[in-house]
């Protein structure tokens, strides 16, 4: 079988790996000129770690860990109100791994580049399905016919738009925006994360192992903003406006974000679809079930979804409709459990009012003085671990 995957990121490359292992012929089309390097830190937890292990990439993933050693919440003067070890702060335990998204996709790409055809700098423009396959016209003008099409092209999925209809039907904004960029490490952080919480707007900065720069991340609540997703200057203005007058190091971080080469800016959104497949086309990862960055589980969902889809297609031995149905059956409860995390987490990350900020700072200061605070925090992050393990992975 001949499969075209749209999107060379976590979901797309992982799927390419597993489909190739099951004997499929795989082409991946990616809009960017290469697998995108760098990016923010992402977590691999629970079942997703097993997928990495089955790909024989566990040691490489461990070696690429961010190694963030501590995390603190700071007040406007920069005083650390509460501090804990980096794993507890980031909601990780046991072997859970945190690494930069670009490091993960780089590892996955290196593991699949032989035996998979990658078409960079291109995108699907038109799909025409018929009894024997799907004819694809690409933006570059090249054409091809494939047995199956897989959309692994993220929250703003092109495949979803072409095969299922406009995003408005499926994408639900949570009422927040997120931005992240590479900035100078002006605080001299060494594998440390600092979070500042203002009313309706949170700002954080961290440095990771082996990087001379830092990242600045901003999360703020807002009515829907109207802007062009490809207009970086407009996004920089919206970000600066949202943080006007904010304390701590926020002005310097905003200044850094204005000059950053890699500003990311988007709404915090979830994707809900009744079905993830139609005819010969199926979706995985953020394209199908984005849980929002606030869930902390998007990367793990992408890894597990790719593994399960490839396995169920192989088990269905050529009956793609049966394979797609089994993929949905296996993944639905896992997706639901993880999508539920986002709205609850974001309420803890962004406080609505000054009063909420004050109370939460008092509670954090109290927690910081308590013996066994790490144990209490570990309890607080129990839901994410439950969700991360809410699937029994089959051996395919
Ligand atoms: C700020 C931020 C912080 C996050 N933090 C975490 C975290 O801590 N833990 C976690 O698990 N997850 C986190 N995530 C989520 C995680 O990054 C995503 O859930 C995960 O990357 C989804 O993978 P994906 O492959 O489905 O989609 P994506 O990684 O979005 O990849 C989509 C790919 O498709 C390509 N593409 C897009 N359009 C086209 C097209 N027309 N044609 C061809 N290719 C196309 C893109 O260039 C990209 O390579 C975070 C996300 C953000 C934005």
CSV table of C-alpha atoms and ligand atoms in Angstrom, one decimal:
chain,number,residue,atom,x,y,z
A,1,UNK,CA,0.0,0.0,0.0
A,2,UNK,CA,1.1,3.5,-0.9
A,3,UNK,CA,0.4,6.1,1.7
A,4,UNK,CA,0.9,9.9,1.6
A,5,UNK,CA,1.3,11.7,4.9
A,6,UNK,CA,0.9,15.5,5.1
A,7,UNK,CA,3.1,17.0,7.8
A,8,UNK,CA,6.6,16.0,8.9
A,9,UNK,CA,6.4,16.6,12.7
A,10,UNK,CA,5.8,14.3,15.7
A,11,UNK,CA,2.7,12.5,14.3
A,12,UNK,CA,3.7,12.4,10.7
A,13,UNK,CA,7.3,11.1,11.1
A,14,UNK,CA,6.3,8.6,13.8
A,15,UNK,CA,3.6,7.2,11.5
A,16,UNK,CA,6.0,7.0,8.6
A,17,UNK,CA,8.3,4.9,10.8
A,18,UNK,CA,5.7,2.5,11.8
A,19,UNK,CA,4.0,2.2,8.4
A,20,UNK,CA,7.4,1.5,6.8
A,21,UNK,CA,8.0,-1.2,9.5
A,22,UNK,CA,4.7,-2.8,8.5
A,23,UNK,CA,5.7,-2.9,4.9
A,24,UNK,CA,4.0,0.2,3.5
A,25,UNK,CA,5.4,2.5,0.9
A,26,UNK,CA,5.4,6.0,2.5
A,27,UNK,CA,5.7,9.5,1.2
A,28,UNK,CA,5.6,12.5,3.5
A,29,UNK,CA,4.9,16.0,2.2
A,30,UNK,CA,5.9,18.9,4.4
A,31,UNK,CA,5.2,22.6,3.7
A,32,UNK,CA,8.4,23.8,5.4
A,33,UNK,CA,11.8,23.5,3.6
A,34,UNK,CA,13.0,21.0,6.3
A,35,UNK,CA,12.0,19.4,9.5
A,36,UNK,CA,11.7,22.4,11.8
A,37,UNK,CA,14.5,22.6,14.4
A,38,UNK,CA,14.3,24.2,17.8
A,39,UNK,CA,10.9,25.0,19.3
A,40,UNK,CA,9.6,24.8,22.8
A,41,UNK,CA,10.0,22.0,25.3
A,42,UNK,CA,7.5,19.1,25.1
A,43,UNK,CA,6.9,16.1,27.3
A,44,UNK,CA,6.7,12.4,26.5
A,45,UNK,CA,4.8,10.5,29.2
A,46,UNK,CA,3.3,7.1,30.0
A,47,UNK,CA,2.2,5.1,26.9
A,48,UNK,CA,4.0,7.5,24.6
A,49,UNK,CA,7.3,6.5,26.2
A,50,UNK,CA,6.5,2.9,25.3
A,51,UNK,CA,6.1,3.9,21.7
A,52,UNK,CA,9.5,5.6,21.8
A,53,UNK,CA,11.0,2.4,23.4
A,54,UNK,CA,9.5,0.2,20.7
A,55,UNK,CA,11.1,2.5,18.2
A,56,UNK,CA,14.5,1.9,19.9
A,57,UNK,CA,14.8,5.6,20.5
A,58,UNK,CA,14.6,5.7,24.3
A,59,UNK,CA,18.3,6.2,24.9
A,60,UNK,CA,18.5,9.0,22.3
A,61,UNK,CA,15.5,10.7,23.8
A,62,UNK,CA,17.0,10.5,27.3
A,63,UNK,CA,20.3,11.9,26.0
A,64,UNK,CA,18.4,14.9,24.5
A,65,UNK,CA,16.5,15.8,27.6
A,66,UNK,CA,16.3,19.5,28.5
A,67,UNK,CA,17.6,18.7,32.0
A,68,UNK,CA,15.7,21.6,33.5
A,69,UNK,CA,16.6,21.1,37.2
A,70,UNK,CA,14.3,23.5,39.0
A,71,UNK,CA,11.2,25.6,38.5
A,72,UNK,CA,10.0,28.5,40.5
A,73,UNK,CA,7.1,30.9,40.7
A,74,UNK,CA,8.4,34.5,41.1
A,75,UNK,CA,6.7,37.7,42.3
A,76,UNK,CA,7.0,41.1,40.7
A,77,UNK,CA,10.3,41.8,42.5
A,78,UNK,CA,11.8,38.5,41.2
A,79,UNK,CA,11.7,36.8,44.5
A,80,UNK,CA,11.2,33.0,44.2
A,81,UNK,CA,7.9,32.5,46.0
A,82,UNK,CA,7.9,28.7,45.6
A,83,UNK,CA,10.5,26.4,44.1
A,84,UNK,CA,10.7,22.7,43.3
A,85,UNK,CA,12.7,20.3,41.2
A,86,UNK,CA,12.2,20.6,37.4
A,87,UNK,CA,10.4,17.3,36.9
A,88,UNK,CA,7.8,17.9,39.6
A,89,UNK,CA,7.3,21.5,38.4
A,90,UNK,CA,6.8,20.2,34.8
A,91,UNK,CA,4.4,17.4,35.9
A,92,UNK,CA,6.7,14.6,35.1
A,93,UNK,CA,7.6,11.5,37.0
A,94,UNK,CA,9.5,8.2,36.6
A,95,UNK,CA,11.0,8.0,33.2
A,96,UNK,CA,8.9,10.8,31.6
A,97,UNK,CA,11.1,12.9,29.3
A,98,UNK,CA,11.1,16.5,28.4
A,99,UNK,CA,12.9,17.7,25.3
A,100,UNK,CA,12.8,20.5,22.7
A,101,UNK,CA,10.3,19.7,20.0
A,102,UNK,CA,12.9,20.1,17.3
A,103,UNK,CA,15.2,17.7,19.0
A,104,UNK,CA,12.5,15.1,19.1
A,105,UNK,CA,11.5,15.6,15.4
A,106,UNK,CA,15.1,15.6,14.4
A,107,UNK,CA,15.6,12.2,16.1
A,108,UNK,CA,12.5,10.8,14.6
A,109,UNK,CA,13.5,12.1,11.1
A,110,UNK,CA,17.0,10.6,11.3
A,111,UNK,CA,15.4,7.2,12.2
A,112,UNK,CA,13.1,7.3,9.2
A,113,UNK,CA,14.8,9.2,6.4
A,114,UNK,CA,16.0,6.0,4.7
A,115,UNK,CA,13.1,4.2,3.2
A,116,UNK,CA,10.6,7.1,3.4
A,117,UNK,CA,10.2,9.7,0.6
A,118,UNK,CA,10.2,13.2,2.0
A,119,UNK,CA,8.8,16.1,-0.2
A,120,UNK,CA,9.7,19.4,1.5
A,121,UNK,CA,8.5,22.8,0.5
A,122,UNK,CA,5.3,21.5,-0.9
A,123,UNK,CA,1.7,20.9,0.1
A,124,UNK,CA,-1.4,19.1,-1.1
A,125,UNK,CA,-3.7,21.5,-3.1
A,126,UNK,CA,-6.4,19.1,-4.3
A,127,UNK,CA,-7.7,15.6,-3.5
A,128,UNK,CA,-9.9,13.5,-5.8
A,129,UNK,CA,-10.9,10.2,-4.4
A,130,UNK,CA,-12.0,7.3,-6.6
A,131,UNK,CA,-12.5,3.6,-6.3
A,132,UNK,CA,-8.8,2.7,-6.6
A,133,UNK,CA,-7.2,5.5,-4.6
A,134,UNK,CA,-6.8,9.3,-4.2
A,135,UNK,CA,-5.4,11.5,-6.9
A,136,UNK,CA,-3.4,14.4,-5.4
A,137,UNK,CA,-2.4,17.7,-7.0
A,138,UNK,CA,0.4,19.4,-5.1
A,139,UNK,CA,0.9,23.2,-4.8
A,140,UNK,CA,4.1,22.7,-6.8
A,141,UNK,CA,2.2,21.2,-9.6
A,142,UNK,CA,3.5,17.7,-9.1
A,143,UNK,CA,0.8,15.0,-9.1
A,144,UNK,CA,0.5,11.5,-7.6
A,145,UNK,CA,-2.0,8.7,-6.8
A,146,UNK,CA,-2.0,7.1,-3.3
A,147,UNK,CA,-4.1,4.4,-1.6
A,148,UNK,CA,-4.4,6.4,1.6
A,149,UNK,CA,-4.0,10.0,2.7
A,150,UNK,CA,-3.1,10.8,6.3
A,151,UNK,CA,-3.4,14.4,7.7
A,152,UNK,CA,-0.7,14.9,10.3
A,153,UNK,CA,-0.5,18.6,9.6
A,154,UNK,CA,-1.4,20.1,13.0
A,155,UNK,CA,-4.0,22.3,14.5
A,156,UNK,CA,-4.6,24.3,11.2
A,157,UNK,CA,-4.6,21.1,9.2
A,158,UNK,CA,-4.7,21.4,5.4
A,159,UNK,CA,-5.9,17.8,5.0
A,160,UNK,CA,-8.8,18.4,7.4
A,161,UNK,CA,-9.8,21.5,5.4
A,162,UNK,CA,-9.6,19.6,2.0
A,163,UNK,CA,-11.3,16.4,3.1
A,164,UNK,CA,-13.6,17.3,6.0
A,165,UNK,CA,-14.4,21.1,5.7
A,166,UNK,CA,-13.5,24.4,7.3
A,167,UNK,CA,-11.7,24.6,10.7
A,168,UNK,CA,-14.6,26.4,12.3
A,169,UNK,CA,-16.5,23.2,12.4
A,170,UNK,CA,-13.9,21.4,14.5
A,171,UNK,CA,-11.6,23.9,16.3
A,172,UNK,CA,-12.7,25.3,19.6
A,173,UNK,CA,-10.8,28.2,21.1
A,174,UNK,CA,-10.4,28.0,24.9
A,175,UNK,CA,-10.2,31.8,25.3
A,176,UNK,CA,-6.5,32.1,25.7
A,177,UNK,CA,-3.5,32.8,23.5
A,178,UNK,CA,0.0,31.4,23.7
A,179,UNK,CA,3.3,32.7,22.4
A,180,UNK,CA,6.8,31.4,22.6
A,181,UNK,CA,10.1,32.5,21.2
A,182,UNK,CA,13.8,32.2,21.6
A,183,UNK,CA,15.2,35.2,23.5
A,184,UNK,CA,18.6,36.2,25.0
A,185,UNK,CA,19.3,34.5,28.3
A,186,UNK,CA,19.5,37.9,30.1
A,187,UNK,CA,18.8,36.4,33.5
A,188,UNK,CA,21.7,34.0,33.1
A,189,UNK,CA,19.4,31.0,33.8
A,190,UNK,CA,21.1,27.6,34.0
A,191,UNK,CA,18.5,24.8,33.3
A,192,UNK,CA,16.0,26.7,35.3
A,193,UNK,CA,12.4,27.8,34.7
A,194,UNK,CA,10.8,31.0,36.2
A,195,UNK,CA,7.1,31.7,36.0
A,196,UNK,CA,5.5,35.1,36.7
A,197,UNK,CA,1.7,35.3,37.2
A,198,UNK,CA,-0.2,38.5,36.6
A,199,UNK,CA,-3.9,39.0,36.3
A,200,UNK,CA,-5.0,37.3,33.1
A,201,UNK,CA,-1.5,37.0,31.8
A,202,UNK,CA,1.3,34.6,32.7
A,203,UNK,CA,4.9,34.9,31.5
A,204,UNK,CA,7.7,32.4,31.9
A,205,UNK,CA,11.2,31.9,30.8
A,206,UNK,CA,13.5,28.9,30.9
A,207,UNK,CA,16.9,27.7,29.7
A,208,UNK,CA,17.6,24.1,28.7
A,209,UNK,CA,20.8,22.0,28.5
A,210,UNK,CA,23.3,23.0,25.8
A,211,UNK,CA,21.5,26.2,24.8
A,212,UNK,CA,23.0,29.6,25.2
A,213,UNK,CA,19.7,31.3,24.6
A,214,UNK,CA,16.5,31.1,26.7
A,215,UNK,CA,12.8,30.7,25.7
A,216,UNK,CA,10.1,33.2,26.7
A,217,UNK,CA,6.6,31.9,26.8
A,218,UNK,CA,3.4,34.0,27.3
A,219,UNK,CA,-0.1,32.7,28.1
A,220,UNK,CA,-2.9,35.2,28.3
A,221,UNK,CA,-6.7,35.2,28.4
A,222,UNK,CA,-8.5,37.3,25.7
A,223,UNK,CA,-11.6,37.7,23.7
A,224,UNK,CA,-11.1,36.3,20.2
A,225,UNK,CA,-8.4,38.3,18.4
A,226,UNK,CA,-8.6,39.0,14.7
A,227,UNK,CA,-5.3,38.8,12.9
A,228,UNK,CA,-3.6,37.2,10.0
A,229,UNK,CA,-1.8,34.0,11.1
A,230,UNK,CA,1.0,34.7,8.6
A,231,UNK,CA,1.5,38.4,9.7
A,232,UNK,CA,4.3,38.2,12.4
A,233,UNK,CA,4.4,41.9,13.0
A,234,UNK,CA,0.6,41.9,13.8
A,235,UNK,CA,1.2,39.1,16.3
A,236,UNK,CA,4.1,40.9,17.9
A,237,UNK,CA,1.9,43.9,18.4
A,238,UNK,CA,-0.9,41.9,19.9
A,239,UNK,CA,1.5,40.3,22.3
A,240,UNK,CA,3.1,43.6,23.4
A,241,UNK,CA,-0.4,45.1,23.9
A,242,UNK,CA,-1.5,42.2,26.1
A,243,UNK,CA,1.5,42.6,28.4
A,244,UNK,CA,1.6,46.4,28.6
A,245,UNK,CA,2.4,47.6,32.1
A,246,UNK,CA,3.2,44.1,33.5
A,247,UNK,CA,5.9,43.8,36.1
A,248,UNK,CA,9.0,41.6,36.8
A,249,UNK,CA,11.2,40.9,33.8
A,250,UNK,CA,8.2,40.9,31.4
A,251,UNK,CA,9.2,44.1,29.5
A,252,UNK,CA,12.6,42.6,28.7
A,253,UNK,CA,11.1,39.3,27.7
A,254,UNK,CA,8.6,41.0,25.5
A,255,UNK,CA,11.4,43.0,23.9
A,256,UNK,CA,13.2,39.7,23.3
A,257,UNK,CA,10.1,38.3,21.7
A,258,UNK,CA,9.8,41.3,19.4
A,259,UNK,CA,13.2,40.7,18.0
A,260,UNK,CA,13.0,36.8,18.0
A,261,UNK,CA,13.5,35.0,14.7
A,262,UNK,CA,11.0,32.3,15.6
A,263,UNK,CA,8.0,33.9,17.3
A,264,UNK,CA,5.1,31.4,17.7
A,265,UNK,CA,1.7,32.9,18.4
A,266,UNK,CA,-1.6,31.0,18.4
A,267,UNK,CA,-4.9,30.6,20.2
A,268,UNK,CA,-5.1,27.8,22.7
A,269,UNK,CA,-7.5,25.5,21.0
A,270,UNK,CA,-8.9,22.0,21.0
A,271,UNK,CA,-10.0,20.0,18.0
A,272,UNK,CA,-13.2,17.9,18.3
A,273,UNK,CA,-14.3,15.6,15.4
A,274,UNK,CA,-17.1,13.0,15.4
A,275,UNK,CA,-15.0,10.9,13.0
A,276,UNK,CA,-11.3,11.1,12.2
A,277,UNK,CA,-11.6,9.4,8.8
A,278,UNK,CA,-13.6,9.8,5.6
A,279,UNK,CA,-13.2,7.5,2.7
A,280,UNK,CA,-9.4,6.9,2.2
A,281,UNK,CA,-8.4,9.9,4.3
A,282,UNK,CA,-7.6,9.8,8.0
A,283,UNK,CA,-6.3,12.4,10.5
A,284,UNK,CA,-3.8,12.0,13.4
A,285,UNK,CA,-2.2,14.2,16.1
A,286,UNK,CA,-3.2,17.8,16.5
A,287,UNK,CA,-5.1,17.8,13.2
A,288,UNK,CA,-7.6,15.3,14.6
A,289,UNK,CA,-7.5,15.8,18.4
A,290,UNK,CA,-5.5,18.7,19.4
A,291,UNK,CA,-5.7,18.8,23.2
A,292,UNK,CA,-4.1,22.3,23.4
A,293,UNK,CA,-0.6,23.0,24.7
A,294,UNK,CA,-2.2,23.5,28.2
A,295,UNK,CA,-2.8,19.7,28.4
A,296,UNK,CA,0.9,19.0,28.2
A,297,UNK,CA,-0.1,15.9,26.3
A,298,UNK,CA,-0.2,16.8,22.6
A,299,UNK,CA,3.2,15.2,21.8
A,300,UNK,CA,2.2,12.0,23.6
A,301,UNK,CA,-1.1,11.9,21.8
A,302,UNK,CA,0.7,12.3,18.4
A,303,UNK,CA,3.2,9.5,19.2
A,304,UNK,CA,0.5,7.1,20.4
A,305,UNK,CA,-1.9,7.9,17.7
A,306,UNK,CA,0.7,7.3,15.0
A,307,UNK,CA,1.6,3.9,16.5
A,308,UNK,CA,-2.0,2.8,16.9
A,309,UNK,CA,-3.1,3.9,13.4
A,310,UNK,CA,-0.1,2.1,11.7
A,311,UNK,CA,-0.7,-1.0,13.8
A,312,UNK,CA,-4.5,-1.2,13.2
A,313,UNK,CA,-4.0,-0.7,9.5
A,314,UNK,CA,-1.5,-3.5,9.4
A,315,UNK,CA,-3.8,-5.7,11.4
A,316,UNK,CA,-6.7,-5.0,9.0
A,317,UNK,CA,-4.5,-6.4,6.2
A,318,UNK,CA,-5.6,-4.0,3.4
A,319,UNK,CA,-9.1,-3.2,4.6
A,320,UNK,CA,-8.4,0.4,5.4
A,321,UNK,CA,-12.0,1.1,6.5
A,322,UNK,CA,-11.7,-1.6,9.2
A,323,UNK,CA,-8.2,-0.3,10.1
A,324,UNK,CA,-9.5,3.3,10.5
A,325,UNK,CA,-12.5,2.1,12.6
A,326,UNK,CA,-10.2,0.1,14.9
A,327,UNK,CA,-7.9,3.1,15.3
A,328,UNK,CA,-10.8,5.3,16.4
A,329,UNK,CA,-12.0,2.6,18.8
A,330,UNK,CA,-8.6,2.2,20.5
A,331,UNK,CA,-7.8,5.9,20.6
A,332,UNK,CA,-11.1,7.6,21.6
A,333,UNK,CA,-11.0,7.0,25.3
A,334,UNK,CA,-7.3,7.9,25.5
A,335,UNK,CA,-7.9,11.1,23.5
A,336,UNK,CA,-10.9,12.1,25.7
A,337,UNK,CA,-9.0,11.6,28.9
A,338,UNK,CA,-6.2,13.8,27.7
A,339,UNK,CA,-8.3,16.5,26.1
A,340,UNK,CA,-10.0,16.9,29.5
A,341,UNK,CA,-6.7,18.1,31.0
A,342,UNK,CA,-6.4,21.3,29.0
A,343,UNK,CA,-9.2,23.5,30.5
A,344,UNK,CA,-8.4,22.5,34.1
A,345,UNK,CA,-4.7,23.1,33.6
A,346,UNK,CA,-5.1,26.5,32.0
A,347,UNK,CA,-7.1,27.8,35.0
A,348,UNK,CA,-4.2,27.0,37.2
A,349,UNK,CA,-1.7,28.6,34.8
A,350,UNK,CA,-3.5,31.9,34.2
A,351,UNK,CA,-5.3,33.7,37.0
A,352,UNK,CA,-8.3,35.8,36.1
A,353,UNK,CA,-8.1,38.6,38.7
A,354,UNK,CA,-5.6,40.4,41.0
A,355,UNK,CA,-7.3,38.8,43.9
A,356,UNK,CA,-6.8,35.3,42.5
A,357,UNK,CA,-3.1,36.1,41.9
A,358,UNK,CA,-2.7,37.3,45.5
A,359,UNK,CA,-4.4,34.2,47.0
A,360,UNK,CA,-2.4,31.8,44.8
A,361,UNK,CA,0.9,33.5,45.8
A,362,UNK,CA,0.0,33.1,49.5
A,363,UNK,CA,-0.8,29.5,49.0
A,364,UNK,CA,2.4,28.9,47.0
A,365,UNK,CA,4.5,30.6,49.7
A,366,UNK,CA,2.8,28.4,52.3
A,367,UNK,CA,3.3,25.2,50.3
A,368,UNK,CA,7.0,26.2,49.8
A,369,UNK,CA,7.6,26.1,53.6
A,370,UNK,CA,5.9,22.7,54.1
A,371,UNK,CA,7.9,19.6,54.5
A,372,UNK,CA,7.1,17.1,51.8
A,373,UNK,CA,5.9,19.8,49.3
A,374,UNK,CA,7.2,17.6,46.4
A,375,UNK,CA,4.9,14.8,47.5
A,376,UNK,CA,1.9,17.2,47.6
A,377,UNK,CA,2.8,18.5,44.2
A,378,UNK,CA,3.2,14.9,42.9
A,379,UNK,CA,-0.4,14.3,44.0
A,380,UNK,CA,-1.6,17.4,42.2
A,381,UNK,CA,-0.1,16.1,38.9
A,382,UNK,CA,-1.7,12.7,39.3
A,383,UNK,CA,-4.5,13.4,36.7
A,384,UNK,CA,-2.0,13.9,33.9
A,385,UNK,CA,-0.3,10.6,34.7
A,386,UNK,CA,-3.6,8.8,34.8
A,387,UNK,CA,-4.5,10.3,31.4
A,388,UNK,CA,-1.0,9.6,30.0
A,389,UNK,CA,-1.5,5.9,30.8
A,390,UNK,CA,-5.1,5.6,29.8
A,391,UNK,CA,-4.5,3.2,27.0
A,392,UNK,CA,-3.1,-0.4,26.9
A,393,UNK,CA,-0.9,-0.5,23.9
A,394,UNK,CA,-1.2,-3.6,21.8
A,395,UNK,CA,1.8,-5.3,20.2
A,396,UNK,CA,1.2,-5.1,16.5
B,1,LIG,C1,3.7,26.6,22.9
B,1,LIG,C2,3.4,25.2,22.9
B,1,LIG,C3,3.8,24.4,24.0
B,1,LIG,C4,3.6,23.0,23.9
B,1,LIG,N1,4.0,22.3,25.0
B,1,LIG,C5,3.7,21.0,25.0
B,1,LIG,C6,4.1,20.1,26.1
B,1,LIG,O1,4.7,20.6,27.1
B,1,LIG,N2,3.9,18.8,26.0
B,1,LIG,C7,3.3,18.3,24.9
B,1,LIG,O2,3.2,17.0,24.9
B,1,LIG,N3,2.9,19.0,23.9
B,1,LIG,C8,3.1,20.3,23.9
B,1,LIG,N4,2.7,21.1,22.9
B,1,LIG,C9,1.9,20.5,21.8
B,1,LIG,C10,2.7,19.7,20.8
B,1,LIG,O3,3.7,20.6,20.2
B,1,LIG,C11,1.8,19.3,19.7
B,1,LIG,O4,0.7,18.7,20.2
B,1,LIG,C12,2.5,18.3,18.8
B,1,LIG,O5,3.6,18.9,18.2
B,1,LIG,C13,1.5,17.7,17.7
B,1,LIG,O6,2.2,17.1,16.7
B,1,LIG,P1,1.6,17.0,15.3
B,1,LIG,O7,2.6,16.3,14.5
B,1,LIG,O8,0.2,16.5,15.3
B,1,LIG,O9,1.5,18.5,14.8
B,1,LIG,P2,2.5,19.7,14.6
B,1,LIG,O10,3.7,19.5,15.5
B,1,LIG,O11,1.8,21.0,14.7
B,1,LIG,O12,3.1,19.5,13.1
B,1,LIG,C14,2.3,19.7,12.0
B,1,LIG,C15,3.3,19.7,10.8
B,1,LIG,O13,2.5,19.8,9.6
B,1,LIG,C16,3.2,20.8,8.8
B,1,LIG,N5,2.2,21.4,7.9
B,1,LIG,C17,1.3,22.3,8.2
B,1,LIG,N6,0.5,22.6,7.2
B,1,LIG,C18,1.0,21.9,6.1
B,1,LIG,C19,0.6,21.7,4.8
B,1,LIG,N7,-0.4,22.5,4.2
B,1,LIG,N8,1.3,20.8,4.0
B,1,LIG,C20,2.3,20.1,4.5
B,1,LIG,N9,2.7,20.2,5.8
B,1,LIG,C21,2.0,21.1,6.6
B,1,LIG,C22,3.8,21.8,9.7
B,1,LIG,O14,4.9,22.5,9.1
B,1,LIG,C23,4.3,20.8,10.8
B,1,LIG,O15,5.6,20.3,10.4
B,1,LIG,C24,2.9,22.4,22.8
B,1,LIG,C25,2.5,23.2,21.7
B,1,LIG,C26,2.8,24.6,21.8
B,1,LIG,C27,2.4,25.4,20.6
